[in-house]
JSON list of C-alpha atoms in Angstrom, two decimals:
[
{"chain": "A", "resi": 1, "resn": "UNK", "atom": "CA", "xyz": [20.13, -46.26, -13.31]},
{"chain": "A", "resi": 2, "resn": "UNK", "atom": "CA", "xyz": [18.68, -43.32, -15.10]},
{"chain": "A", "resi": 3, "resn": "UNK", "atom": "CA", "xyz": [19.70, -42.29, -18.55]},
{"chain": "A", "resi": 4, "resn": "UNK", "atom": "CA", "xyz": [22.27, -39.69, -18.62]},
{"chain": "A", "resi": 5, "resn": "UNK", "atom": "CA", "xyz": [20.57, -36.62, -20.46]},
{"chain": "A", "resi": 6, "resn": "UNK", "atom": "CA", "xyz": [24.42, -35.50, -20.49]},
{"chain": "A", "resi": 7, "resn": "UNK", "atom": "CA", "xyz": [27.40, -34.26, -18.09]},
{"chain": "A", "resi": 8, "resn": "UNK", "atom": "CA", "xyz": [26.26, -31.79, -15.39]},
{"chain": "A", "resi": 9, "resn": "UNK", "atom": "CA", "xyz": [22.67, -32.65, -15.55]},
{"chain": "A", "resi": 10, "resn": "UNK", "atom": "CA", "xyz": [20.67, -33.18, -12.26]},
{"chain": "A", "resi": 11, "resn": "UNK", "atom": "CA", "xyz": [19.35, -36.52, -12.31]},
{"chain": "A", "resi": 12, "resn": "UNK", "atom": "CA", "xyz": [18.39, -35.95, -8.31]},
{"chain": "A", "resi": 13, "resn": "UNK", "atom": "CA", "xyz": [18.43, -33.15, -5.67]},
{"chain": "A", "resi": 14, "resn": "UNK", "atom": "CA", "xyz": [21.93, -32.83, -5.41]},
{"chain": "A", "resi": 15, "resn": "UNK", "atom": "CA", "xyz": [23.22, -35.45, -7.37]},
{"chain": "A", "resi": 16, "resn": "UNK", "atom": "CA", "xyz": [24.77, -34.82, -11.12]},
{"chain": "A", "resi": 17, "resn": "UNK", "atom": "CA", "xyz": [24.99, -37.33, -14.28]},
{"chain": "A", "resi": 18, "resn": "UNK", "atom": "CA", "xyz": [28.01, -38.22, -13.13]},
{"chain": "A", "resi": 19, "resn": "UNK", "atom": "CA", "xyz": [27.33, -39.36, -9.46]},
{"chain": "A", "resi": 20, "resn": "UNK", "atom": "CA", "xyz": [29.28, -36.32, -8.04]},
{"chain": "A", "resi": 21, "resn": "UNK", "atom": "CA", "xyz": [26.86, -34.53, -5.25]},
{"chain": "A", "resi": 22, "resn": "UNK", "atom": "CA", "xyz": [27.12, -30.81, -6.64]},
{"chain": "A", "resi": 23, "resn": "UNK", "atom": "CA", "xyz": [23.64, -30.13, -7.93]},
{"chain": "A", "resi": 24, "resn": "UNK", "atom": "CA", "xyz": [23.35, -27.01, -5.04]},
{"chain": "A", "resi": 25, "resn": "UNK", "atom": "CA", "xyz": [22.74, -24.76, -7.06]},
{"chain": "A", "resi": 26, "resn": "UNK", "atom": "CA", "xyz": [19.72, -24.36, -8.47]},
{"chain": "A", "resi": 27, "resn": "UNK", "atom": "CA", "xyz": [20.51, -21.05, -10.67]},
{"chain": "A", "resi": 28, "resn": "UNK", "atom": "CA", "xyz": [20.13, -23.23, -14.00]},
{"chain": "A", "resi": 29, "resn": "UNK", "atom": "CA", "xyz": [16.35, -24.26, -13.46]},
{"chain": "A", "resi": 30, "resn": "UNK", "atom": "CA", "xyz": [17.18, -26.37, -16.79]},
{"chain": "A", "resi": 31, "resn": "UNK", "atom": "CA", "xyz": [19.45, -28.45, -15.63]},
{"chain": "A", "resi": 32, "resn": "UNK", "atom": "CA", "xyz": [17.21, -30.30, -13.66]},
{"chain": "A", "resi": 33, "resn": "UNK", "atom": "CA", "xyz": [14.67, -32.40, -15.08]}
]
């Protein structure tokens, strides 16, 4: 599992904190680490 930086972070392409697949947008470059 990796460690939740917090809700509606990117943990992988397309995939969020939370395990929903809505990462699509890329707009917030921070987001994804």
């Amino acid at each position: 599992l990796v460690e939740c930086p917090g809700l509606g972070q990117c943990v992988a392409p397309n995939k969020l904190c939370d395990g929903t697949v809505d990462c699509k947008d890329k707009s917030d470059e921070a987001a994804w680490y």
